[in-house]
Amino acid sequence: MAGAHEESPIPIDERSHVPVFEQIAEHVRSAVAAGVYRSGELIPSIRATALELRVNPNTVQRAYEVLEREGTVVARKGIGMCVAERARQSARGHAETATRTAFEHGIRGALAAELSKRRIDDLYERAWSDTQNQGHV
Amino acid sequence: MAGAHEESPIPIDERSHVPVFEQIAEHVRSAVAAGVYRSGELIPSIRATALELRVNPNTVQRAYEVLEREGTVVARKGIGMCVAERARQSARGHAETATRTAFEHGIRGALAAELSKRRIDDLYERAWSDTQNQGHV
Amino acid sequence: MAGAHEESPIPIDERSHVPVFEQIAEHVRSAVAAGVYRSGELIPSIRATALELRVNPNTVQRAYEVLEREGTVVARKGIGMCVAERARQSARGHAETATRTAFEHGIRGALAAELSKRRIDDLYERAWSDTQNQGHV
Amino acid sequence: MAGAHEESPIPIDERSHVPVFEQIAEHVRSAVAAGVYRSGELIPSIRATALELRVNPNTVQRAYEVLEREGTVVARKGIGMCVAERARQSARGHAETATRTAFEHGIRGALAAELSKRRIDDLYERAWSDTQNQGHV
DNA sequence: GTGGTCTAGACCACT
DNA sequence: GTGGTCTAGACCACT
């Protein structure tokens, strides 16, 4: 599982309106929620992450500041950023909220366009198919 | 003619990262897809929309420019913006794509956090409940 | 020739950046240059022209004001607008200048894109073909 | 790299009915078609171009937005606007279409004024002379 | 430094 | 009244 994560394709979506630093923070939260990064462990350094994501170190630093302020990670001078105690549980909660929010956003837009519940459920199933196809690549 | 739309709440989310002008464009697309605005009909004027949304007219203008360039709407000088022929079908297609994209986004994030399919499906159902509760208020 | 002109398709290009009133003025100048409207004759009334071109009478009025100011037509109270003395010759000159300007515009743009003289001359010949095909419809 | 472009005269025609932002977009397309700006290279920044043309940065921004939406150029945050892959070919196509359109416009106006083909061809040759004289200054 | 979004306000063409 | 263009200037994300 840990190995899989490092090999994963760069998760930054250039076209998204979500700032890159927030995408990075979200990425770390997911890894904490998934148990890829465990309490007390170091997360990848700013420099390493910047290289992997082909992004400016300042952008990664800003993401890490967000994570530190919200209590997901703790800075240890001269060492790096450590995953905080009980961070996994709160990261899971965060992930669930984010997921539900994304679903609500989709449903609300679909209802505004007067798509039927049946059609929307169908689109949800299709989203699963697409996700799995891309996931196996 | 007058009722349906004037009662709708102002749909602008200030905190969203999605630019206001794109939120407005999306809102018009939904109304076209839903048949609220029909081919040949005028959509609300730039100034009227700006007043309703408490937004600068330039911002609405930009949304309408996007809609015109993508062919949803046609500008008629001195008259207003008309819904284009066959705009409803393409707006429906747009809505379906946007919906599936939102669902994929949610699923992908959930899988990254190692939430189970069962849990994710449950969150989808909850999103429906939340949507309906807010929708009926 | 006179009949042909009245039956000609509406020459207003909605997508052009040239204001409609100037397109109308240009249209009258061409008719004067072509001898369709002769010195001393009345040109079509504002109302008739507005109906033919499906345009607001104010717009036609503005075009006619331009033509009067430049001396192509003369207003006769209660009667209408008459083609001025020697208007044909100056209208011809105007048409020639406008034609050369259009050609220069095309050539300049083509040279900026580094199209060869050979290619540009070819495009000129194609423009003739296209014009004739559409003219015979 | 530096020379060719900085020496070019400011190409904005204040009196033209074509909006300044479209003139700027057209100018960039020509440079791409001509190979002055190549795929992957940065085009001049919004601010630099605004200063050079003595125009508001928003106007240049709008031109660049048009170029991005049509796929001529790709925005890279914090870096600048890059010429897209295969942009040269489409820019050439665009230039040829614009050239033929300008010629058709000239021919159509001339025919409406009943100028002879002989005279029109003569005006085309004169347009070449004028262009070359001004080009060599 | 780079591009992206938004506001405020002016002036134009057309109905 | 309608939409279209432009200026001036602010603030944001990213390099």
mmCIF file of N, CA, C and O in Angstrom, chain B residues 5-95:
data_model
loop_
_atom_site.group_PDB
_atom_site.id
_atom_site.type_symbol
_atom_site.label_atom_id
_atom_site.label_comp_id
_atom_site.label_asym_id
_atom_site.label_seq_id
_atom_site.Cartn_x
_atom_site.Cartn_y
_atom_site.Cartn_z
ATOM 1 N N HIS B 5 -38.532 31.536 -11.892
ATOM 2 C CA HIS B 5 -37.158 31.897 -11.673
ATOM 3 C C HIS B 5 -36.915 32.930 -10.595
ATOM 4 O O HIS B 5 -35.908 32.876 -9.882
ATOM 5 N N GLU B 6 -37.802 33.861 -10.469
ATOM 6 C CA GLU B 6 -37.583 34.914 -9.489
ATOM 7 C C GLU B 6 -37.583 34.393 -8.058
ATOM 8 O O GLU B 6 -36.973 34.971 -7.178
ATOM 9 N N GLU B 7 -38.246 33.265 -7.857
ATOM 10 C CA GLU B 7 -38.295 32.707 -6.507
ATOM 11 C C GLU B 7 -37.016 31.965 -6.142
ATOM 12 O O GLU B 7 -36.738 31.720 -4.978
ATOM 13 N N SER B 8 -36.235 31.576 -7.153
ATOM 14 C CA SER B 8 -35.050 30.763 -6.862
ATOM 15 C C SER B 8 -34.058 31.573 -6.039
ATOM 16 O O SER B 8 -33.899 32.782 -6.224
ATOM 17 N N PRO B 9 -33.392 30.922 -5.075
ATOM 18 C CA PRO B 9 -32.435 31.644 -4.252
ATOM 19 C C PRO B 9 -31.214 32.027 -5.073
ATOM 20 O O PRO B 9 -30.906 31.378 -6.067
ATOM 21 N N ILE B 10 -30.554 33.085 -4.670
ATOM 22 C CA ILE B 10 -29.325 33.477 -5.355
ATOM 23 C C ILE B 10 -28.318 32.353 -5.210
ATOM 24 O O ILE B 10 -27.974 31.951 -4.101
ATOM 25 N N PRO B 11 -27.838 31.805 -6.332
ATOM 26 C CA PRO B 11 -27.058 30.575 -6.261
ATOM 27 C C PRO B 11 -25.557 30.787 -6.161
ATOM 28 O O PRO B 11 -24.808 29.849 -6.370
ATOM 29 N N ILE B 12 -25.123 32.007 -5.865
ATOM 30 C CA ILE B 12 -23.682 32.259 -5.842
ATOM 31 C C ILE B 12 -23.077 31.821 -4.505
ATOM 32 O O ILE B 12 -23.537 32.210 -3.439
ATOM 33 N N ASP B 13 -22.027 31.004 -4.606
ATOM 34 C CA ASP B 13 -21.295 30.579 -3.413
ATOM 35 C C ASP B 13 -19.990 31.368 -3.355
ATOM 36 O O ASP B 13 -19.052 31.098 -4.090
ATOM 37 N N GLU B 14 -19.965 32.340 -2.433
ATOM 38 C CA GLU B 14 -18.801 33.231 -2.333
ATOM 39 C C GLU B 14 -17.524 32.466 -1.981
ATOM 40 O O GLU B 14 -16.436 32.819 -2.406
ATOM 41 N N ARG B 15 -17.677 31.403 -1.196
ATOM 42 C CA ARG B 15 -16.486 30.688 -0.724
ATOM 43 C C ARG B 15 -15.938 29.683 -1.731
ATOM 44 O O ARG B 15 -14.855 29.155 -1.568
ATOM 45 N N SER B 16 -16.741 29.414 -2.764
ATOM 46 C CA SER B 16 -16.282 28.435 -3.754
ATOM 47 C C SER B 16 -15.063 28.952 -4.503
ATOM 48 O O SER B 16 -14.881 30.155 -4.672
ATOM 49 N N HIS B 17 -14.236 28.019 -4.930
ATOM 50 C CA HIS B 17 -13.100 28.414 -5.758
ATOM 51 C C HIS B 17 -13.520 28.616 -7.205
ATOM 52 O O HIS B 17 -12.764 29.160 -7.999
ATOM 53 N N VAL B 18 -14.703 28.144 -7.515
ATOM 54 C CA VAL B 18 -15.193 28.336 -8.879
ATOM 55 C C VAL B 18 -15.530 29.814 -9.052
ATOM 56 O O VAL B 18 -16.286 30.376 -8.262
ATOM 57 N N PRO B 19 -14.946 30.468 -10.070
ATOM 58 C CA PRO B 19 -15.201 31.892 -10.281
ATOM 59 C C PRO B 19 -16.694 32.180 -10.366
ATOM 60 O O PRO B 19 -17.467 31.363 -10.881
ATOM 61 N N VAL B 20 -17.083 33.344 -9.869
ATOM 62 C CA VAL B 20 -18.485 33.729 -9.875
ATOM 63 C C VAL B 20 -19.055 33.700 -11.291
ATOM 64 O O VAL B 20 -20.168 33.228 -11.514
ATOM 65 N N PHE B 21 -18.279 34.167 -12.256
ATOM 66 C CA PHE B 21 -18.821 34.216 -13.625
ATOM 67 C C PHE B 21 -19.121 32.809 -14.141
ATOM 68 O O PHE B 21 -20.096 32.609 -14.864
ATOM 69 N N GLU B 22 -18.342 31.817 -13.714
ATOM 70 C CA GLU B 22 -18.627 30.448 -14.152
ATOM 71 C C GLU B 22 -19.833 29.881 -13.416
ATOM 72 O O GLU B 22 -20.591 29.093 -13.975
ATOM 73 N N GLN B 23 -20.022 30.275 -12.172
ATOM 74 C CA GLN B 23 -21.207 29.837 -11.441
ATOM 75 C C GLN B 23 -22.463 30.368 -12.125
ATOM 76 O O GLN B 23 -23.473 29.670 -12.242
ATOM 77 N N ILE B 24 -22.375 31.622 -12.583
ATOM 78 C CA ILE B 24 -23.522 32.210 -13.271
ATOM 79 C C ILE B 24 -23.785 31.475 -14.578
ATOM 80 O O ILE B 24 -24.935 31.127 -14.889
ATOM 81 N N ALA B 25 -22.723 31.232 -15.343
ATOM 82 C CA ALA B 25 -22.888 30.520 -16.617
ATOM 83 C C ALA B 25 -23.508 29.142 -16.367
ATOM 84 O O ALA B 25 -24.433 28.728 -17.077
ATOM 85 N N GLU B 26 -23.006 28.464 -15.350
ATOM 86 C CA GLU B 26 -23.524 27.129 -15.032
ATOM 87 C C GLU B 26 -25.008 27.190 -14.674
ATOM 88 O O GLU B 26 -25.799 26.333 -15.061
ATOM 89 N N HIS B 27 -25.366 28.235 -13.941
ATOM 90 C CA HIS B 27 -26.749 28.418 -13.531
ATOM 91 C C HIS B 27 -27.664 28.576 -14.749
ATOM 92 O O HIS B 27 -28.751 27.989 -14.822
ATOM 93 N N VAL B 28 -27.219 29.361 -15.726
ATOM 94 C CA VAL B 28 -28.015 29.554 -16.939
ATOM 95 C C VAL B 28 -28.115 28.238 -17.709
ATOM 96 O O VAL B 28 -29.192 27.862 -18.190
ATOM 97 N N ARG B 29 -26.985 27.528 -17.819
ATOM 98 C CA ARG B 29 -27.009 26.235 -18.514
ATOM 99 C C ARG B 29 -28.034 25.303 -17.884
ATOM 100 O O ARG B 29 -28.787 24.624 -18.583
ATOM 101 N N SER B 30 -28.066 25.261 -16.555
ATOM 102 C CA SER B 30 -29.032 24.392 -15.872
ATOM 103 C C SER B 30 -30.456 24.789 -16.228
ATOM 104 O O SER B 30 -31.305 23.937 -16.487
ATOM 105 N N ALA B 31 -30.701 26.087 -16.231
ATOM 106 C CA ALA B 31 -32.047 26.565 -16.536
ATOM 107 C C ALA B 31 -32.422 26.210 -17.963
ATOM 108 O O ALA B 31 -33.572 25.870 -18.255
ATOM 109 N N VAL B 32 -31.451 26.269 -18.868
ATOM 110 C CA VAL B 32 -31.727 25.880 -20.258
ATOM 111 C C VAL B 32 -31.993 24.379 -20.327
ATOM 112 O O VAL B 32 -32.939 23.928 -20.970
ATOM 113 N N ALA B 33 -31.151 23.603 -19.630
ATOM 114 C CA ALA B 33 -31.329 22.142 -19.635
ATOM 115 C C ALA B 33 -32.690 21.777 -19.045
ATOM 116 O O ALA B 33 -33.351 20.845 -19.508
ATOM 117 N N ALA B 34 -33.104 22.527 -18.034
ATOM 118 C CA ALA B 34 -34.369 22.220 -17.347
ATOM 119 C C ALA B 34 -35.583 22.715 -18.135
ATOM 120 O O ALA B 34 -36.716 22.407 -17.789
ATOM 121 N N GLY B 35 -35.337 23.501 -19.166
ATOM 122 C CA GLY B 35 -36.450 24.027 -19.938
ATOM 123 C C GLY B 35 -37.053 25.283 -19.337
ATOM 124 O O GLY B 35 -38.110 25.739 -19.766
ATOM 125 N N VAL B 36 -36.391 25.846 -18.334
ATOM 126 C CA VAL B 36 -36.875 27.098 -17.739
ATOM 127 C C VAL B 36 -36.711 28.226 -18.758
ATOM 128 O O VAL B 36 -37.588 29.062 -18.933
ATOM 129 N N TYR B 37 -35.565 28.242 -19.420
ATOM 130 C CA TYR B 37 -35.352 29.169 -20.534
ATOM 131 C C TYR B 37 -35.402 28.339 -21.810
ATOM 132 O O TYR B 37 -34.624 27.401 -21.972
ATOM 133 N N ARG B 38 -36.276 28.681 -22.736
ATOM 134 C CA ARG B 38 -36.425 27.895 -23.956
ATOM 135 C C ARG B 38 -35.821 28.596 -25.167
ATOM 136 O O ARG B 38 -35.641 29.812 -25.160
ATOM 137 N N SER B 39 -35.556 27.824 -26.205
ATOM 138 C CA SER B 39 -34.949 28.357 -27.428
ATOM 139 C C SER B 39 -35.713 29.582 -27.925
ATOM 140 O O SER B 39 -36.939 29.553 -28.030
ATOM 141 N N GLY B 40 -34.982 30.631 -28.229
ATOM 142 C CA GLY B 40 -35.581 31.839 -28.749
ATOM 143 C C GLY B 40 -35.978 32.834 -27.676
ATOM 144 O O GLY B 40 -36.131 34.016 -27.958
ATOM 145 N N GLU B 41 -36.130 32.355 -26.442
ATOM 146 C CA GLU B 41 -36.483 33.264 -25.351
ATOM 147 C C GLU B 41 -35.274 34.080 -24.890
ATOM 148 O O GLU B 41 -34.137 33.668 -25.070
ATOM 149 N N LEU B 42 -35.571 35.217 -24.296
ATOM 150 C CA LEU B 42 -34.513 36.041 -23.729
ATOM 151 C C LEU B 42 -34.177 35.553 -22.326
ATOM 152 O O LEU B 42 -35.075 35.207 -21.544
ATOM 153 N N ILE B 43 -32.899 35.529 -21.987
ATOM 154 C CA ILE B 43 -32.526 35.277 -20.599
ATOM 155 C C ILE B 43 -32.456 36.633 -19.908
ATOM 156 O O ILE B 43 -32.442 37.671 -20.573
ATOM 157 N N PRO B 44 -32.475 36.677 -18.575
ATOM 158 C CA PRO B 44 -32.467 37.963 -17.873
ATOM 159 C C PRO B 44 -31.273 38.820 -18.311
ATOM 160 O O PRO B 44 -30.193 38.296 -18.572
ATOM 161 N N SER B 45 -31.481 40.124 -18.393
ATOM 162 C CA SER B 45 -30.431 41.018 -18.876
ATOM 163 C C SER B 45 -29.241 41.050 -17.923
ATOM 164 O O SER B 45 -29.349 40.692 -16.749
ATOM 165 N N ILE B 46 -28.115 41.475 -18.457
ATOM 166 C CA ILE B 46 -26.891 41.584 -17.666
ATOM 167 C C ILE B 46 -27.139 42.438 -16.426
ATOM 168 O O ILE B 46 -26.818 42.046 -15.305
ATOM 169 N N ARG B 47 -27.737 43.614 -16.663
ATOM 170 C CA ARG B 47 -27.945 44.533 -15.528
ATOM 171 C C ARG B 47 -28.887 43.949 -14.480
ATOM 172 O O ARG B 47 -28.647 44.053 -13.274
ATOM 173 N N ALA B 48 -29.984 43.350 -14.951
ATOM 174 C CA ALA B 48 -30.955 42.792 -14.001
ATOM 175 C C ALA B 48 -30.308 41.678 -13.174
ATOM 176 O O ALA B 48 -30.493 41.612 -11.951
ATOM 177 N N THR B 49 -29.556 40.827 -13.851
ATOM 178 C CA THR B 49 -28.906 39.717 -13.149
ATOM 179 C C THR B 49 -27.881 40.241 -12.152
ATOM 180 O O THR B 49 -27.771 39.733 -11.028
ATOM 181 N N ALA B 50 -27.152 41.269 -12.567
ATOM 182 C CA ALA B 50 -26.136 41.846 -11.676
ATOM 183 C C ALA B 50 -26.792 42.390 -10.407
ATOM 184 O O ALA B 50 -26.293 42.188 -9.297
ATOM 185 N N LEU B 51 -27.915 43.048 -10.581
ATOM 186 C CA LEU B 51 -28.631 43.584 -9.418
ATOM 187 C C LEU B 51 -29.128 42.447 -8.528
ATOM 188 O O LEU B 51 -28.977 42.487 -7.302
ATOM 189 N N GLU B 52 -29.719 41.421 -9.156
ATOM 190 C CA GLU B 52 -30.277 40.309 -8.384
ATOM 191 C C GLU B 52 -29.185 39.603 -7.583
ATOM 192 O O GLU B 52 -29.379 39.263 -6.423
ATOM 193 N N LEU B 53 -28.039 39.404 -8.222
ATOM 194 C CA LEU B 53 -26.967 38.650 -7.556
ATOM 195 C C LEU B 53 -26.034 39.551 -6.746
ATOM 196 O O LEU B 53 -25.085 39.077 -6.138
ATOM 197 N N ARG B 54 -26.290 40.865 -6.788
ATOM 198 C CA ARG B 54 -25.409 41.836 -6.129
ATOM 199 C C ARG B 54 -23.956 41.639 -6.558
ATOM 200 O O ARG B 54 -23.051 41.470 -5.725
ATOM 201 N N VAL B 55 -23.810 41.652 -7.838
ATOM 202 C CA VAL B 55 -22.518 41.394 -8.453
ATOM 203 C C VAL B 55 -22.295 42.482 -9.489
ATOM 204 O O VAL B 55 -23.238 43.119 -9.958
ATOM 205 N N ASN B 56 -21.048 42.726 -9.855
ATOM 206 C CA ASN B 56 -20.763 43.743 -10.862
ATOM 207 C C ASN B 56 -21.245 43.293 -12.246
ATOM 208 O O ASN B 56 -21.074 42.136 -12.617
ATOM 209 N N PRO B 57 -21.848 44.222 -13.012
ATOM 210 C CA PRO B 57 -22.334 43.846 -14.348
ATOM 211 C C PRO B 57 -21.257 43.195 -15.219
ATOM 212 O O PRO B 57 -21.554 42.312 -16.012
ATOM 213 N N ASN B 58 -20.018 43.623 -15.057
ATOM 214 C CA ASN B 58 -18.948 43.022 -15.852
ATOM 215 C C ASN B 58 -18.829 41.524 -15.614
ATOM 216 O O ASN B 58 -18.468 40.770 -16.515
ATOM 217 N N THR B 59 -19.085 41.119 -14.381
ATOM 218 C CA THR B 59 -18.975 39.701 -14.040
ATOM 219 C C THR B 59 -20.053 38.898 -14.763
ATOM 220 O O THR B 59 -19.795 37.823 -15.302
ATOM 221 N N VAL B 60 -21.261 39.449 -14.803
ATOM 222 C CA VAL B 60 -22.350 38.774 -15.525
ATOM 223 C C VAL B 60 -22.038 38.762 -17.024
ATOM 224 O O VAL B 60 -22.229 37.750 -17.709
ATOM 225 N N GLN B 61 -21.538 39.889 -17.499
ATOM 226 C CA GLN B 61 -21.189 40.014 -18.915
ATOM 227 C C GLN B 61 -20.220 38.910 -19.317
ATOM 228 O O GLN B 61 -20.339 38.284 -20.366
ATOM 229 N N ARG B 62 -19.270 38.657 -18.451
ATOM 230 C CA ARG B 62 -18.270 37.643 -18.751
ATOM 231 C C ARG B 62 -18.914 36.261 -18.818
ATOM 232 O O ARG B 62 -18.574 35.443 -19.675
ATOM 233 N N ALA B 63 -19.841 35.998 -17.908
ATOM 234 C CA ALA B 63 -20.553 34.714 -17.930
ATOM 235 C C ALA B 63 -21.319 34.566 -19.246
ATOM 236 O O ALA B 63 -21.268 33.518 -19.896
ATOM 237 N N TYR B 64 -21.976 35.632 -19.654
ATOM 238 C CA TYR B 64 -22.785 35.572 -20.873
ATOM 239 C C TYR B 64 -21.906 35.427 -22.109
ATOM 240 O O TYR B 64 -22.296 34.806 -23.095
ATOM 241 N N GLU B 65 -20.710 36.023 -22.041
ATOM 242 C CA GLU B 65 -19.770 35.900 -23.154
ATOM 243 C C GLU B 65 -19.370 34.435 -23.324
ATOM 244 O O GLU B 65 -19.287 33.927 -24.443
ATOM 245 N N VAL B 66 -19.107 33.766 -22.195
ATOM 246 C CA VAL B 66 -18.770 32.340 -22.237
ATOM 247 C C VAL B 66 -19.922 31.559 -22.863
ATOM 248 O O VAL B 66 -19.715 30.718 -23.743
ATOM 249 N N LEU B 67 -21.124 31.861 -22.426
ATOM 250 C CA LEU B 67 -22.297 31.146 -22.935
ATOM 251 C C LEU B 67 -22.483 31.394 -24.431
ATOM 252 O O LEU B 67 -22.884 30.497 -25.170
ATOM 253 N N GLU B 68 -22.169 32.613 -24.870
ATOM 254 C CA GLU B 68 -22.321 32.877 -26.289
ATOM 255 C C GLU B 68 -21.263 32.145 -27.100
ATOM 256 O O GLU B 68 -21.562 31.553 -28.132
ATOM 257 N N ARG B 69 -20.008 32.152 -26.610
ATOM 258 C CA ARG B 69 -18.944 31.498 -27.364
ATOM 259 C C ARG B 69 -19.168 29.994 -27.464
ATOM 260 O O ARG B 69 -18.783 29.371 -28.438
ATOM 261 N N GLU B 70 -19.787 29.403 -26.454
ATOM 262 C CA GLU B 70 -20.021 27.955 -26.507
ATOM 263 C C GLU B 70 -21.319 27.632 -27.249
ATOM 264 O O GLU B 70 -21.679 26.471 -27.402
ATOM 265 N N GLY B 71 -22.053 28.686 -27.667
ATOM 266 C CA GLY B 71 -23.230 28.452 -28.492
ATOM 267 C C GLY B 71 -24.521 28.218 -27.733
ATOM 268 O O GLY B 71 -25.527 27.830 -28.327
ATOM 269 N N THR B 72 -24.526 28.465 -26.433
ATOM 270 C CA THR B 72 -25.753 28.277 -25.658
ATOM 271 C C THR B 72 -26.726 29.420 -25.917
ATOM 272 O O THR B 72 -27.945 29.248 -25.868
ATOM 273 N N VAL B 73 -26.172 30.568 -26.234
ATOM 274 C CA VAL B 73 -26.947 31.793 -26.266
ATOM 275 C C VAL B 73 -26.478 32.663 -27.432
ATOM 276 O O VAL B 73 -25.345 32.531 -27.872
ATOM 277 N N VAL B 74 -27.339 33.496 -27.959
ATOM 278 C CA VAL B 74 -26.967 34.387 -29.055
ATOM 279 C C VAL B 74 -27.265 35.822 -28.646
ATOM 280 O O VAL B 74 -28.373 36.118 -28.184
ATOM 281 N N ALA B 75 -26.301 36.725 -28.816
ATOM 282 C CA ALA B 75 -26.507 38.123 -28.446
ATOM 283 C C ALA B 75 -27.266 38.847 -29.551
ATOM 284 O O ALA B 75 -26.936 38.705 -30.728
ATOM 285 N N ARG B 76 -28.289 39.571 -29.189
ATOM 286 C CA ARG B 76 -28.963 40.437 -30.157
ATOM 287 C C ARG B 76 -28.861 41.866 -29.671
ATOM 288 O O ARG B 76 -29.468 42.230 -28.654
ATOM 289 N N LYS B 77 -28.125 42.663 -30.450
ATOM 290 C CA LYS B 77 -27.870 44.039 -30.038
ATOM 291 C C LYS B 77 -29.153 44.798 -29.737
ATOM 292 O O LYS B 77 -30.083 44.796 -30.540
ATOM 293 N N GLY B 78 -29.145 45.460 -28.626
ATOM 294 C CA GLY B 78 -30.285 46.292 -28.274
ATOM 295 C C GLY B 78 -31.488 45.519 -27.788
ATOM 296 O O GLY B 78 -32.481 46.110 -27.363
ATOM 297 N N ILE B 79 -31.428 44.194 -27.872
ATOM 298 C CA ILE B 79 -32.561 43.382 -27.431
ATOM 299 C C ILE B 79 -32.200 42.552 -26.208
ATOM 300 O O ILE B 79 -32.834 42.655 -25.172
ATOM 301 N N GLY B 80 -31.170 41.757 -26.331
ATOM 302 C CA GLY B 80 -30.754 40.924 -25.206
ATOM 303 C C GLY B 80 -30.126 39.627 -25.672
ATOM 304 O O GLY B 80 -29.764 39.486 -26.837
ATOM 305 N N MET B 81 -30.015 38.672 -24.757
ATOM 306 C CA MET B 81 -29.393 37.386 -25.080
ATOM 307 C C MET B 81 -30.499 36.343 -25.250
ATOM 308 O O MET B 81 -31.279 36.105 -24.324
ATOM 309 N N CYS B 82 -30.531 35.708 -26.429
ATOM 310 C CA CYS B 82 -31.537 34.687 -26.722
ATOM 311 C C CYS B 82 -30.956 33.297 -26.560
ATOM 312 O O CYS B 82 -29.817 33.037 -26.947
ATOM 313 N N VAL B 83 -31.747 32.386 -26.037
ATOM 314 C CA VAL B 83 -31.326 30.988 -25.971
ATOM 315 C C VAL B 83 -31.255 30.459 -27.400
ATOM 316 O O VAL B 83 -32.179 30.656 -28.191
ATOM 317 N N ALA B 84 -30.142 29.818 -27.737
ATOM 318 C CA ALA B 84 -29.911 29.329 -29.094
ATOM 319 C C ALA B 84 -30.782 28.119 -29.418
ATOM 320 O O ALA B 84 -31.342 27.480 -28.525
ATOM 321 N N GLU B 85 -30.896 27.822 -30.708
ATOM 322 C CA GLU B 85 -31.588 26.615 -31.165
ATOM 323 C C GLU B 85 -30.850 25.388 -30.633
ATOM 324 O O GLU B 85 -29.633 25.373 -30.586
ATOM 325 N N ARG B 86 -31.571 24.380 -30.282
ATOM 326 C CA ARG B 86 -30.993 23.114 -29.819
ATOM 327 C C ARG B 86 -30.057 23.276 -28.609
ATOM 328 O O ARG B 86 -29.223 22.420 -28.348
ATOM 329 N N ALA B 87 -30.188 24.400 -27.905
ATOM 330 C CA ALA B 87 -29.307 24.621 -26.758
ATOM 331 C C ALA B 87 -29.655 23.659 -25.625
ATOM 332 O O ALA B 87 -28.785 23.235 -24.866
ATOM 333 N N ARG B 88 -30.927 23.285 -25.537
ATOM 334 C CA ARG B 88 -31.322 22.445 -24.410
ATOM 335 C C ARG B 88 -30.598 21.110 -24.402
ATOM 336 O O ARG B 88 -30.111 20.657 -23.374
ATOM 337 N N GLN B 89 -30.515 20.515 -25.579
ATOM 338 C CA GLN B 89 -29.877 19.209 -25.652
ATOM 339 C C GLN B 89 -28.410 19.278 -25.205
ATOM 340 O O GLN B 89 -27.951 18.455 -24.404
ATOM 341 N N SER B 90 -27.694 20.286 -25.719
ATOM 342 C CA SER B 90 -26.282 20.372 -25.362
ATOM 343 C C SER B 90 -26.130 20.743 -23.889
ATOM 344 O O SER B 90 -25.194 20.301 -23.223
ATOM 345 N N ALA B 91 -27.073 21.520 -23.361
ATOM 346 C CA ALA B 91 -27.002 21.883 -21.942
ATOM 347 C C ALA B 91 -27.243 20.645 -21.070
ATOM 348 O O ALA B 91 -26.628 20.476 -20.026
ATOM 349 N N ARG B 92 -28.144 19.786 -21.524
ATOM 350 C CA ARG B 92 -28.372 18.535 -20.799
ATOM 351 C C ARG B 92 -27.099 17.694 -20.785
ATOM 352 O O ARG B 92 -26.703 17.155 -19.747
ATOM 353 N N GLY B 93 -26.475 17.594 -21.951
ATOM 354 C CA GLY B 93 -25.227 16.834 -22.039
ATOM 355 C C GLY B 93 -24.180 17.408 -21.097
ATOM 356 O O GLY B 93 -23.478 16.676 -20.390
ATOM 357 N N HIS B 94 -24.107 18.734 -21.078
ATOM 358 C CA HIS B 94 -23.159 19.399 -20.198
ATOM 359 C C HIS B 94 -23.455 19.055 -18.740
ATOM 360 O O HIS B 94 -22.549 18.768 -17.953
ATOM 361 N N ALA B 95 -24.729 19.086 -18.382
ATOM 362 C CA ALA B 95 -25.114 18.806 -16.996
ATOM 363 C C ALA B 95 -24.750 17.384 -16.599
ATOM 364 O O ALA B 95 -24.272 17.127 -15.487
#
